[in-house]
Amino acid sequence: MEIKQTAVAGTLESSDIQIMISKGTNDFEIELESDVKKQFGDQITKVITDTLKQLGVTSAKIKAVDKGALDCVIKARTIAAGQRALGTTDKPEWEVL
Amino acid sequence: MKNSVNRELPEELLKRLSYEAFETTEIGHPSIQRVAPTVHVSTGDDKVVDSIKEVVKNTVKDGMTISFHHHFRNGDFVFNAVMREIIDQGIKDLTLAPSSLTNVMNDMVIEAIKAGTVTNITSSGMRGSLGDFVSHGGLENPVIFRSHGNRARAIEHGDIKIDVAFLGVPNADRLGNANGMEGDAVFGSLGYALMDAQYANTVVLLTDNIKPYPNTPASIRQTQVDYVVKVDKVGDPEKIGSGATRFTKDPKELKIASTVNDVIVNSPYFKDGFSFQTGSGGAALAVTRYLRQAMIDNQIHASFALGGITKPTTDLLNEGLIDRVMDVQDFDKGAAESMHTNGKQQEIDASWYADPDNKGAMVDQLDVVILSALEIDTKFNVNVMSGSDGVIRGAIGGHQDAATAKLTIISAPLVRGRIATVVPDVTTVVTPGESVDVLVTEYGIAINPNRKDLISALSSLPGVPVYSIEELQKMAQDKVGEPKPLEFTDRTVALIEYRDGTLIDTIREVKD
């Protein structure tokens, strides 16, 4: 699946994560900002990339500003931002959930 | 070697700094020799000095130990003004021994360390940029963290030997009679500063308000003071304490507070004449409100409230629900004012409050205390010093001291954001699990298995589920996942003393 536009989902409220996805050249380039990066940075990155792969995305530039979100929140925001970027919001990807 | 809370302590360090490893919370009945300060004899007519510059020049020499109090908290002007002068005069190799360090002092302390002015620090705590600086190895010698009671003990023992104390006060006369209750920058009790006034070799008062002689009531007395310096302003009244304390609306905090109240009311200690200490956090303030209602409903009154005092507590005093408030510091304006107007609110010094090597401290008489935690582990050990990233960002305060109460309740949310509060092992042991009795979270409580009496008293309360601490820890981990372990270097950047002066844990430099 090809990313058509830059898209954002999520807020900067505590326990949320804001994810911005735009076109990338190859693979995933993730820029992560998080107070819990030391302890959970790898896990956050993994949830984002796994979710994007499930959406059929193979390369993207991702900027994530995490405010202590749990995995379920990270996944939900990634799906929202991902589908917006792909321009497929009219067809929710239920199986990715 | 490992101490009794299973913390590895470097042998070399124990030897070099002549530390004993922490063993037990029991103090026993040793005989202690206290020290006394040097007295520079004077009739008192020439104490007033025009400038900080002059008094620093007269009193501070390389290698000395200097001290401050933190009663002005983030409204403090005295610390920075004095340290500026000390740095500018090129004085080196000082030990900084304040009662605590607040955020407004951070930049100045970092500058003083970089300039070689300060080479050792002992404090109750540190936060923000200074905690970060020390955790990244900014100070060569490890910082020594001591509780308020332990600082009093260390001063009386001569472990902390204060050469010069710089004490800001909202009023003083020309001989040094002073209190914390009148003037622009009032903070109420001078509790922590009274130790410095009594034991420092040289006592310098700084005030913006010189009163006619003799100034009463005198908490600090003319017999203790060497110099009185007139400054423009000692502090910013707006930043000394929080204004009116708000009742929290956070449902999580309210749930925790009402559960804490259930635990207290159903414990064997909730009877006429009981005593308690609460902190200043949102949940602690809410507990005071719930407790008030429970006291009215059950026609029970308290003999005393202790520690850091807030307005909700002095309201109970005015209502006659508490007989006495024993006040070592005031967290808000209401409490500070009440100390001035209510004779039943007694100012106490840090030794009277919490010094373990004493002929009885107030904490030894305490029934119930509610304390907070950054982390608590499955051994009930509590960390209030290092953050989830391993960086210093807290203060012992009276935590270890008050935890000796008959019923010690830790109130804390199960998780904060993605960080678990209940963990397999705390990053830093500050208060040993031996002195902790009940953990209250928004999901339920855990009771220290050593307290069979509390287990039977609290196990069938409606709406208060009881879990083992291991179950709570697992519940937290199921929510947030398993964090990657923190990485530290081998270098020790701070030492945590237990209140008896033994070593309970160390903090190492974080690896970034």
Coordinates of C-alpha atoms in Angstrom, one line a residue:
Chain A
M1 CA 0.0 0.0 0.0
E2 CA 1.3 3.4 -0.9
I3 CA 1.1 6.4 1.4
K4 CA -0.7 9.2 -0.4
Q5 CA -0.6 12.0 2.2
T6 CA 0.9 13.0 5.5
A7 CA -1.6 12.2 8.3
V8 CA -1.8 12.6 12.0
A9 CA -3.7 10.8 14.8
G10 CA -3.7 11.2 18.6
T11 CA -3.1 14.1 21.0
L12 CA -0.5 15.2 23.4
E13 CA -2.6 14.4 26.5
S14 CA -1.1 12.1 29.1
S15 CA -1.5 8.4 28.3
D16 CA -2.0 9.2 24.6
I17 CA 0.5 9.2 21.7
Q18 CA 0.5 11.5 18.6
I19 CA 1.6 9.7 15.5
M20 CA 2.4 11.5 12.2
I21 CA 3.0 9.3 9.1
S22 CA 4.4 10.5 5.8
K23 CA 5.9 9.0 2.7
G24 CA 9.2 7.3 3.3
T25 CA 11.9 6.1 0.9
N26 CA 12.6 2.6 2.2
D27 CA 11.7 0.7 5.3
F28 CA 10.4 2.5 8.4
E29 CA 12.1 5.6 9.8
I30 CA 10.8 6.3 13.2
E31 CA 11.5 9.4 15.3
L32 CA 10.2 8.7 18.8
E33 CA 9.9 11.1 21.6
S34 CA 8.9 9.6 25.0
D35 CA 9.6 10.0 28.7
V36 CA 9.6 6.2 28.9
K37 CA 11.9 5.7 25.9
K38 CA 14.6 4.0 28.0
Q39 CA 12.2 1.3 29.3
F40 CA 9.6 1.0 26.5
G41 CA 11.1 2.6 23.4
D42 CA 11.7 -0.7 21.6
Q43 CA 8.2 -1.9 22.5
I44 CA 6.6 1.3 21.2
T45 CA 8.5 1.1 17.9
K46 CA 7.6 -2.5 17.5
V47 CA 3.9 -1.9 18.0
I48 CA 3.9 0.9 15.4
T49 CA 5.9 -1.0 12.8
D50 CA 3.9 -4.3 13.3
T51 CA 0.6 -2.4 13.0
L52 CA 1.7 -0.6 9.8
K53 CA 2.9 -3.8 8.3
Q54 CA -0.5 -5.3 9.0
L55 CA -2.0 -2.3 7.1
G56 CA 0.2 -3.3 4.2
V57 CA 2.6 -0.4 4.6
T58 CA 6.3 -1.3 3.8
S59 CA 8.0 2.1 4.1
A60 CA 7.1 5.3 5.9
K61 CA 8.5 8.2 7.9
I62 CA 6.9 8.3 11.3
K63 CA 7.1 10.9 14.0
A64 CA 5.7 9.7 17.3
V65 CA 5.3 11.9 20.5
D66 CA 4.4 9.5 23.3
K67 CA 2.9 10.6 26.6
G68 CA 2.9 7.2 28.3
A69 CA 0.4 5.4 26.1
L70 CA -0.4 1.7 26.6
D71 CA 0.1 -0.7 23.6
C72 CA -3.6 -0.7 22.8
V73 CA -3.6 3.1 22.4
I74 CA -0.5 3.1 20.3
K75 CA -2.0 0.5 18.0
A76 CA -5.3 2.4 17.7
R77 CA -3.5 5.7 16.9
T78 CA -1.3 4.0 14.4
I79 CA -4.2 2.4 12.6
A80 CA -6.0 5.8 12.5
A81 CA -3.0 7.7 11.2
G82 CA -2.1 4.9 8.8
Q83 CA -5.5 4.7 7.2
R84 CA -5.6 8.5 6.9
A85 CA -2.2 8.5 5.2
L86 CA -3.3 5.7 2.9
G87 CA -6.6 7.4 2.2
T88 CA -8.6 4.3 3.2
T89 CA -10.6 5.7 6.1
D90 CA -13.9 4.8 4.3
K91 CA -12.9 1.1 4.5
P92 CA -11.8 0.4 8.1
E93 CA -9.3 -2.4 8.4
W94 CA -11.2 -4.5 10.9
E95 CA -8.8 -7.4 10.8
V96 CA -5.9 -5.3 11.9
L97 CA -7.7 -4.5 15.1
Chain B
M1 CA 28.4 -7.0 50.5
K2 CA 24.6 -7.1 50.6
N3 CA 22.6 -5.4 53.4
S4 CA 19.3 -6.7 54.9
V5 CA 17.2 -5.2 52.1
N6 CA 19.4 -7.1 49.6
R7 CA 21.2 -4.2 48.1
E8 CA 24.8 -4.6 47.0
L9 CA 27.0 -2.1 48.7
P10 CA 30.6 -1.6 47.4
E11 CA 33.0 -2.7 50.1
E12 CA 35.5 -0.1 49.2
L13 CA 32.9 2.6 49.7
L14 CA 31.7 1.3 53.1
K15 CA 35.3 1.3 54.3
R16 CA 36.4 4.6 52.8
L17 CA 33.4 6.5 54.2
S18 CA 33.2 4.3 57.4
Y19 CA 29.6 3.2 56.9
E20 CA 27.8 0.3 58.5
A21 CA 25.3 -1.6 56.3
F22 CA 21.6 -1.2 57.1
E23 CA 20.3 -4.0 59.2
T24 CA 17.1 -3.2 61.0
T25 CA 14.6 -0.4 61.7
E26 CA 15.0 -1.0 65.4
I27 CA 17.1 1.7 67.0
G28 CA 17.6 0.1 70.4
H29 CA 18.8 2.1 73.5
P30 CA 22.4 3.2 72.8
S31 CA 24.0 6.0 74.7
I32 CA 24.9 8.9 72.4
Q33 CA 27.4 11.7 72.8
R34 CA 26.2 14.9 71.2
V35 CA 28.4 17.7 70.1
A36 CA 28.3 21.4 70.8
P37 CA 29.1 24.4 68.7
T38 CA 31.9 26.9 69.1
V39 CA 30.7 30.2 70.6
H40 CA 32.2 33.5 69.5
V41 CA 31.4 35.7 72.6
S42 CA 29.7 39.0 72.1
T43 CA 27.4 41.4 74.0
G44 CA 25.3 41.5 70.8
D45 CA 25.7 45.2 69.9
D46 CA 27.6 44.7 66.6
K47 CA 25.7 41.9 64.9
V48 CA 24.1 43.9 62.1
V49 CA 26.0 43.7 58.8
D50 CA 25.2 45.8 55.7
S51 CA 26.0 43.3 53.0
I52 CA 26.1 39.6 52.2
K53 CA 29.5 40.3 50.7
E54 CA 30.9 41.4 54.0
V55 CA 29.4 38.6 56.0
V56 CA 30.6 36.0 53.5
K57 CA 34.1 37.5 53.6
N58 CA 34.1 37.4 57.4
T59 CA 32.8 33.9 57.8
V60 CA 33.3 31.5 54.9
K61 CA 36.7 29.8 54.2
D62 CA 37.8 27.1 51.9
G63 CA 36.8 23.6 52.9
M64 CA 34.0 24.6 55.3
T65 CA 30.5 23.2 55.7
I66 CA 27.7 25.7 55.1
S67 CA 24.0 25.2 55.5
F68 CA 20.6 26.7 54.5
H69 CA 17.0 25.8 55.3
H70 CA 14.3 25.2 52.6
H71 CA 11.3 26.7 54.3
F72 CA 10.9 29.3 51.5
R73 CA 10.7 26.4 49.1
N74 CA 10.5 27.7 45.5
G75 CA 10.1 31.3 46.7
D76 CA 13.7 31.3 48.2
F77 CA 15.9 34.4 47.4
V78 CA 18.4 33.8 50.2
F79 CA 20.2 30.7 48.9
N80 CA 21.0 32.2 45.5
A81 CA 22.1 35.6 46.9
V82 CA 24.5 34.0 49.3
M83 CA 25.9 31.3 46.9
R84 CA 26.4 34.0 44.2
E85 CA 28.6 35.9 46.6
I86 CA 30.5 32.7 47.8
I87 CA 31.2 31.7 44.1
D88 CA 32.3 35.3 43.2
Q89 CA 34.7 35.4 46.1
G90 CA 36.4 32.3 44.7
I91 CA 35.9 30.1 47.8
K92 CA 36.5 26.4 47.1
D93 CA 35.8 22.9 48.3
L94 CA 32.7 23.6 50.4
T95 CA 30.3 21.0 51.7
L96 CA 26.7 22.1 51.1
A97 CA 24.4 20.8 53.9
P98 CA 21.0 22.4 53.5
S99 CA 17.8 20.8 55.0
S100 CA 16.8 20.3 51.3
L101 CA 17.3 21.7 47.9
T102 CA 14.4 23.2 45.9
N103 CA 14.2 23.7 42.2
V104 CA 14.9 27.4 42.4
M105 CA 18.4 26.6 43.8
N106 CA 19.3 24.1 41.0
D107 CA 21.2 26.4 38.6
M108 CA 23.2 28.0 41.3
V109 CA 24.3 24.6 42.8
I110 CA 25.3 23.4 39.3
E111 CA 27.4 26.5 38.8
A112 CA 29.0 26.1 42.3
I113 CA 29.9 22.5 41.5
K114 CA 31.4 23.5 38.1
A115 CA 33.4 26.3 39.8
G116 CA 34.8 24.0 42.4
T117 CA 33.0 26.0 45.1
V118 CA 30.9 23.0 46.2
T119 CA 32.6 19.5 46.2
N120 CA 30.2 17.7 48.7
I121 CA 26.5 17.8 49.2
T122 CA 24.2 16.3 51.8
S123 CA 20.5 17.0 51.5
S124 CA 17.0 15.5 52.0
G125 CA 16.6 15.5 48.2
M126 CA 17.0 17.2 44.8
R127 CA 15.0 17.4 41.7
G128 CA 15.0 18.7 38.1
S129 CA 18.2 19.9 36.4
L130 CA 20.4 19.3 39.6
G131 CA 19.1 15.7 40.0
D132 CA 19.9 15.1 36.3
F133 CA 23.3 16.7 36.6
V134 CA 24.3 14.5 39.6
S135 CA 22.8 11.4 38.1
H136 CA 25.0 12.0 35.1
G137 CA 28.1 12.1 37.2
G138 CA 28.4 15.9 37.5
L139 CA 29.7 15.8 41.1
E140 CA 32.8 13.8 41.9
N141 CA 31.9 12.8 45.5
P142 CA 28.6 11.0 46.1
V143 CA 25.7 13.1 47.5
I144 CA 24.5 11.9 50.9
F145 CA 20.7 11.8 51.2
R146 CA 19.4 11.9 54.7
S147 CA 15.8 12.1 56.1
H148 CA 14.8 15.1 58.2
G149 CA 15.2 13.1 61.4
N150 CA 18.5 11.7 60.2
R151 CA 19.8 15.2 59.4
A152 CA 19.0 16.2 63.0
R153 CA 20.7 13.0 64.3
A154 CA 23.8 13.7 62.1
I155 CA 24.1 17.3 63.3
E156 CA 23.8 16.2 66.9
H157 CA 26.4 13.5 66.4
G158 CA 28.8 15.8 64.6
D159 CA 28.5 13.8 61.3
I160 CA 27.4 17.1 59.8
K161 CA 29.5 19.8 61.4
I162 CA 28.1 23.1 60.2
D163 CA 30.6 25.9 60.1
V164 CA 28.3 28.6 58.9
A165 CA 24.5 28.5 58.6
F166 CA 22.8 31.1 56.4
L167 CA 19.2 31.3 57.6
G168 CA 16.6 33.5 55.9
V169 CA 13.8 34.7 58.2
P170 CA 10.8 37.0 57.6
N171 CA 11.7 39.0 60.7
A172 CA 14.5 39.5 63.2
D173 CA 15.7 42.1 65.6
R174 CA 19.2 43.5 65.6
L175 CA 20.4 40.7 68.0
G176 CA 18.8 37.9 66.0
N177 CA 15.5 37.1 67.8
A178 CA 13.4 35.8 64.9
N179 CA 10.4 33.7 63.9
G180 CA 8.8 32.5 60.7
M181 CA 5.4 33.9 61.3
E182 CA 5.5 37.7 60.8
G183 CA 6.5 39.7 57.7
D184 CA 6.0 39.5 54.0
A185 CA 7.6 36.2 53.3
V186 CA 6.1 34.1 56.2
F187 CA 6.3 30.3 56.1
G188 CA 5.2 29.4 59.6
S189 CA 7.3 26.8 61.4
L190 CA 11.1 27.2 61.4
G191 CA 11.4 23.5 62.3
Y192 CA 14.4 22.4 60.1
A193 CA 16.3 25.7 60.6
L194 CA 16.2 25.4 64.4
M195 CA 18.8 22.6 64.2
D196 CA 21.2 24.9 62.3
A197 CA 20.6 27.7 64.7
Q198 CA 21.4 25.5 67.6
Y199 CA 24.4 23.6 66.3
A200 CA 26.2 25.8 63.7
N201 CA 29.5 27.4 64.8
T202 CA 28.4 30.6 63.1
V203 CA 24.8 31.6 62.5
V204 CA 23.9 34.3 60.0
L205 CA 20.4 35.5 59.8
L206 CA 19.2 37.3 56.6
T207 CA 16.0 39.3 56.8
D208 CA 14.1 42.0 55.0
N209 CA 12.3 43.1 58.2
I210 CA 14.3 44.3 61.1
K211 CA 12.0 44.6 64.2
P212 CA 12.4 46.6 67.3
Y213 CA 14.4 44.8 70.0
P214 CA 13.4 42.5 71.6
N215 CA 11.4 40.6 68.9
T216 CA 9.0 37.9 70.2
P217 CA 7.9 35.2 69.9
A218 CA 11.5 34.2 69.3
S219 CA 11.9 30.8 67.6
I220 CA 15.6 31.5 66.9
R221 CA 17.2 33.3 69.8
Q222 CA 19.8 36.0 70.1
T223 CA 22.0 33.6 72.1
Q224 CA 22.4 31.6 68.9
V225 CA 23.0 34.3 66.3
D226 CA 26.3 35.9 65.2
Y227 CA 25.2 38.2 62.4
V228 CA 22.0 39.8 61.1
V229 CA 22.1 40.9 57.5
K230 CA 19.4 43.2 56.1
V231 CA 18.5 42.3 52.5
D232 CA 15.9 43.7 50.1
K233 CA 13.7 40.6 50.0
V234 CA 14.1 37.1 51.5
G235 CA 11.6 35.4 49.4
D236 CA 8.6 35.5 47.1
P237 CA 5.4 35.0 49.2
E238 CA 3.5 33.6 46.2
K239 CA 6.0 30.8 45.7
I240 CA 6.6 29.8 49.3
G241 CA 3.6 27.6 49.6
S242 CA 0.6 26.7 47.6
G243 CA -2.3 29.1 48.0
A244 CA -5.6 27.7 49.0
T245 CA -5.4 23.9 48.9
R246 CA -7.9 22.5 46.5
F247 CA -9.9 19.4 47.1
T248 CA -8.9 17.0 44.3
K249 CA -11.5 16.0 41.7
D250 CA -9.4 13.2 40.2
P251 CA -11.5 10.1 40.6
K252 CA -8.5 7.9 41.0
E253 CA -7.1 10.0 43.9
L254 CA -10.5 10.2 45.5
K255 CA -10.9 6.4 45.3
I256 CA -7.5 5.9 46.9
A257 CA -8.2 8.5 49.6
S258 CA -11.6 6.9 50.5
T259 CA -9.9 3.5 50.7
V260 CA -7.1 4.9 52.9
N261 CA -9.8 6.3 55.2
D262 CA -11.5 2.9 55.3
V263 CA -8.2 1.3 56.3
I264 CA -7.7 3.8 59.1
V265 CA -11.2 3.7 60.4
N266 CA -11.2 -0.1 60.6
S267 CA -7.7 -0.4 62.1
P268 CA -7.3 -1.0 65.8
Y269 CA -5.7 2.5 66.0
F270 CA -8.8 4.5 65.2
K271 CA -9.9 5.3 68.8
D272 CA -10.2 8.4 70.9
G273 CA -6.9 10.2 71.3
F274 CA -5.2 8.6 68.2
S275 CA -2.5 10.6 66.3
F276 CA -1.8 10.9 62.6
Q277 CA 0.4 12.4 59.9
T278 CA -0.6 13.1 56.3
G279 CA 1.5 14.5 53.5
S280 CA 0.6 17.3 51.1
G281 CA -0.3 15.4 47.9
G282 CA -3.8 15.5 46.4
A283 CA -4.8 12.1 47.9
A284 CA -3.4 12.9 51.3
L285 CA -5.4 16.1 51.5
A286 CA -8.6 14.3 50.5
V287 CA -7.9 11.7 53.2
T288 CA -8.0 14.5 55.8
R289 CA -11.5 15.4 54.6
Y290 CA -12.8 11.8 54.8
L291 CA -11.1 11.4 58.1
R292 CA -12.8 14.5 59.4
Q293 CA -16.2 13.0 58.7
A294 CA -15.3 9.7 60.2
M295 CA -14.1 11.4 63.3
I296 CA -17.4 13.4 63.6
D297 CA -19.5 10.3 62.9
N298 CA -17.7 8.1 65.5
Q299 CA -17.2 10.9 68.0
I300 CA -13.5 10.4 68.0
H301 CA -10.9 13.1 68.3
A302 CA -7.1 13.0 67.7
S303 CA -4.5 13.9 70.3
F304 CA -2.2 15.3 67.7
A305 CA -1.4 15.7 64.0
L306 CA 2.2 15.8 63.0
G307 CA 4.7 16.7 60.4
G308 CA 4.3 19.0 57.4
I309 CA 1.0 20.8 58.0
T310 CA -1.7 22.0 55.6
K311 CA -4.8 24.0 56.0
P312 CA -7.2 21.0 56.1
T313 CA -5.3 19.9 59.2
T314 CA -5.4 23.2 61.0
D315 CA -9.2 23.4 60.1
L316 CA -9.6 20.2 62.2
L317 CA -7.7 21.8 65.0
N318 CA -10.0 24.8 64.9
E319 CA -13.0 22.5 64.9
G320 CA -11.7 20.8 68.1
L321 CA -11.3 17.4 66.3
I322 CA -7.5 17.6 67.0
D323 CA -6.1 18.7 70.3
R324 CA -2.6 19.7 69.1
V325 CA -0.8 20.2 65.9
M326 CA 3.0 19.5 66.2
D327 CA 4.4 21.5 63.3
V328 CA 7.9 21.1 61.8
Q329 CA 6.9 22.9 58.5
D330 CA 3.9 24.4 56.9
F331 CA 3.0 23.6 53.3
D332 CA 0.4 26.4 52.7
K333 CA -0.4 30.0 53.8
G334 CA -3.4 28.8 55.9
A335 CA -1.3 26.5 58.0
A336 CA 1.4 29.2 58.4
E337 CA -1.1 31.8 59.6
S338 CA -2.7 29.3 61.9
M339 CA 0.6 28.8 63.7
H340 CA 0.6 32.5 64.5
T341 CA -2.9 32.6 65.8
N342 CA -3.5 29.2 67.4
G343 CA -1.6 28.4 70.5
K344 CA -2.3 24.7 70.1
Q345 CA -0.1 24.6 67.0
Q346 CA 3.3 23.9 68.5
E347 CA 6.5 24.6 66.5
I348 CA 8.9 21.7 66.8
D349 CA 12.4 21.3 65.5
A350 CA 13.6 18.4 63.3
S351 CA 15.1 16.5 66.3
W352 CA 11.8 16.7 68.3
Y353 CA 10.0 15.7 65.2
A354 CA 11.9 12.7 64.0
D355 CA 15.5 12.2 65.3
P356 CA 15.9 8.5 66.1
D357 CA 18.7 9.0 68.7
N358 CA 16.5 10.9 71.1
K359 CA 14.8 10.6 74.4
G360 CA 11.6 10.1 72.4
A361 CA 10.7 11.8 69.2
M362 CA 7.2 12.7 68.0
V363 CA 7.3 10.0 65.3
D364 CA 7.9 7.4 68.0
Q365 CA 4.4 8.3 69.4
L366 CA 2.7 8.3 66.1
D367 CA -0.2 5.9 65.4
V368 CA -1.1 6.4 61.7
V369 CA 0.8 7.9 58.8
I370 CA -0.1 8.2 55.1
L371 CA 2.9 8.4 52.8
S372 CA 3.4 8.4 49.0
A373 CA 5.7 6.4 46.8
L374 CA 7.3 6.6 43.4
E375 CA 7.7 2.8 43.5
I376 CA 6.9 0.1 46.0
D377 CA 8.1 -3.5 45.5
T378 CA 6.9 -6.9 46.5
K379 CA 9.0 -6.7 49.7
F380 CA 7.1 -3.4 50.5
N381 CA 10.3 -1.4 50.1
V382 CA 9.6 2.1 49.0
N383 CA 11.4 4.4 46.6
V384 CA 10.8 8.2 46.8
M385 CA 14.2 9.2 45.4
S386 CA 14.9 8.0 41.9
G387 CA 12.5 8.2 38.9
S388 CA 11.5 5.4 36.6
D389 CA 14.5 6.4 34.4
G390 CA 16.9 6.0 37.3
V391 CA 17.5 9.7 37.6
I392 CA 17.4 11.5 41.0
R393 CA 14.2 13.4 41.3
G394 CA 12.8 13.3 44.9
A395 CA 13.4 13.7 48.5
I396 CA 13.4 11.4 51.5
G397 CA 11.8 14.2 53.6
G398 CA 10.3 12.5 56.7
H399 CA 9.4 9.3 54.8
Q400 CA 11.7 6.9 56.7
D401 CA 11.0 8.7 60.0
A402 CA 7.2 8.7 59.9
A403 CA 7.2 5.1 58.5
T404 CA 8.0 4.0 62.1
A405 CA 4.4 4.8 63.0
K406 CA 2.2 1.9 64.3
L407 CA 0.2 1.9 61.0
T408 CA 2.1 3.0 57.9
I409 CA 0.0 3.4 54.9
I410 CA 1.5 3.9 51.4
S411 CA -1.0 5.5 49.1
A412 CA -0.1 5.3 45.4
P413 CA -1.8 4.6 42.0
L414 CA -1.1 1.1 40.6
V415 CA 0.4 2.7 37.5
R416 CA 1.2 6.2 36.4
G417 CA 0.9 6.5 32.7
R418 CA 3.0 3.6 31.4
I419 CA 5.1 3.3 34.6
A420 CA 4.2 0.7 37.1
T421 CA 4.2 1.9 40.7
V422 CA 4.1 -1.6 42.2
V423 CA 7.3 -3.4 40.9
P424 CA 9.3 -6.5 41.6
D425 CA 12.2 -4.5 42.9
V426 CA 12.4 -0.7 43.5
T427 CA 15.1 1.2 41.8
T428 CA 16.3 2.7 45.1
V429 CA 15.4 1.5 48.5
V430 CA 14.6 4.5 50.7
T431 CA 12.2 3.2 53.3
P432 CA 12.5 -0.5 54.2
G433 CA 9.4 -2.8 53.8
E434 CA 9.9 -3.8 57.4
S435 CA 8.3 -0.4 58.4
V436 CA 5.5 -0.4 55.8
D437 CA 2.1 -2.0 56.7
V438 CA -0.5 -1.4 54.1
L439 CA -0.4 -0.4 50.4
V440 CA -3.5 1.3 49.1
T441 CA -4.1 1.6 45.3
E442 CA -7.2 2.4 43.3
Y443 CA -7.7 -1.3 42.7
G444 CA -7.4 -2.5 46.2
I445 CA -5.0 -2.9 49.1
A446 CA -2.1 -5.2 50.0
I447 CA -1.2 -5.9 53.7
N448 CA 2.4 -6.7 54.8
P449 CA 2.2 -10.4 55.7
N450 CA 4.0 -9.7 58.9
R451 CA 0.9 -7.8 60.2
K452 CA -1.4 -10.7 61.0
D453 CA -3.5 -8.3 63.2
L454 CA -4.1 -6.0 60.3
I455 CA -4.9 -8.9 57.9
S456 CA -7.7 -10.0 60.2
A457 CA -8.9 -6.5 60.9
L458 CA -9.0 -5.4 57.2
S459 CA -9.8 -8.6 55.2
S460 CA -13.5 -8.3 54.9
L461 CA -14.3 -4.6 54.4
P462 CA -17.0 -4.0 51.8
G463 CA -15.6 -2.3 48.7
V464 CA -11.9 -2.8 49.8
P465 CA -10.5 -5.9 47.9
V466 CA -7.4 -7.3 49.5
Y467 CA -4.7 -8.7 47.2
S468 CA -1.2 -10.0 47.9
I469 CA 1.4 -7.4 46.9
E470 CA 2.6 -9.9 44.2
E471 CA -0.9 -9.9 42.7
L472 CA -0.9 -6.1 42.6
Q473 CA 2.5 -6.1 41.0
K474 CA 1.3 -8.6 38.3
M475 CA -1.8 -6.5 37.7
A476 CA 0.4 -3.5 37.1
Q477 CA 2.7 -5.4 34.7
D478 CA -0.2 -6.8 32.7
K479 CA -1.3 -3.2 32.0
V480 CA 1.9 -1.6 31.1
G481 CA 4.1 -4.5 29.9
E482 CA 7.6 -5.4 31.0
P483 CA 10.0 -2.5 31.0
K484 CA 13.6 -2.9 29.8
P485 CA 15.9 -2.9 32.8
L486 CA 17.6 0.5 33.5
E487 CA 21.3 0.7 32.7
F488 CA 23.8 2.2 35.1
T489 CA 27.6 2.6 35.2
D490 CA 29.6 1.3 38.2
R491 CA 30.1 4.8 39.5
T492 CA 28.2 5.7 42.7
V493 CA 26.7 9.2 42.6
A494 CA 24.6 9.2 45.7
L495 CA 24.2 7.4 49.0
I496 CA 20.9 6.8 50.8
E497 CA 21.3 6.6 54.5
Y498 CA 18.7 5.0 56.7
R499 CA 17.6 7.3 59.6
D500 CA 20.1 5.7 62.0
G501 CA 23.0 6.7 59.7
T502 CA 23.6 3.2 58.2
L503 CA 23.7 2.7 54.4
I504 CA 20.5 1.4 52.9
D505 CA 21.2 1.9 49.2
T506 CA 23.3 3.7 46.6
I507 CA 22.4 5.4 43.4
R508 CA 24.6 4.9 40.4
E509 CA 25.3 7.1 37.4
V510 CA 22.8 6.5 34.6
K511 CA 24.1 5.3 31.3
D512 CA 22.6 7.3 28.4

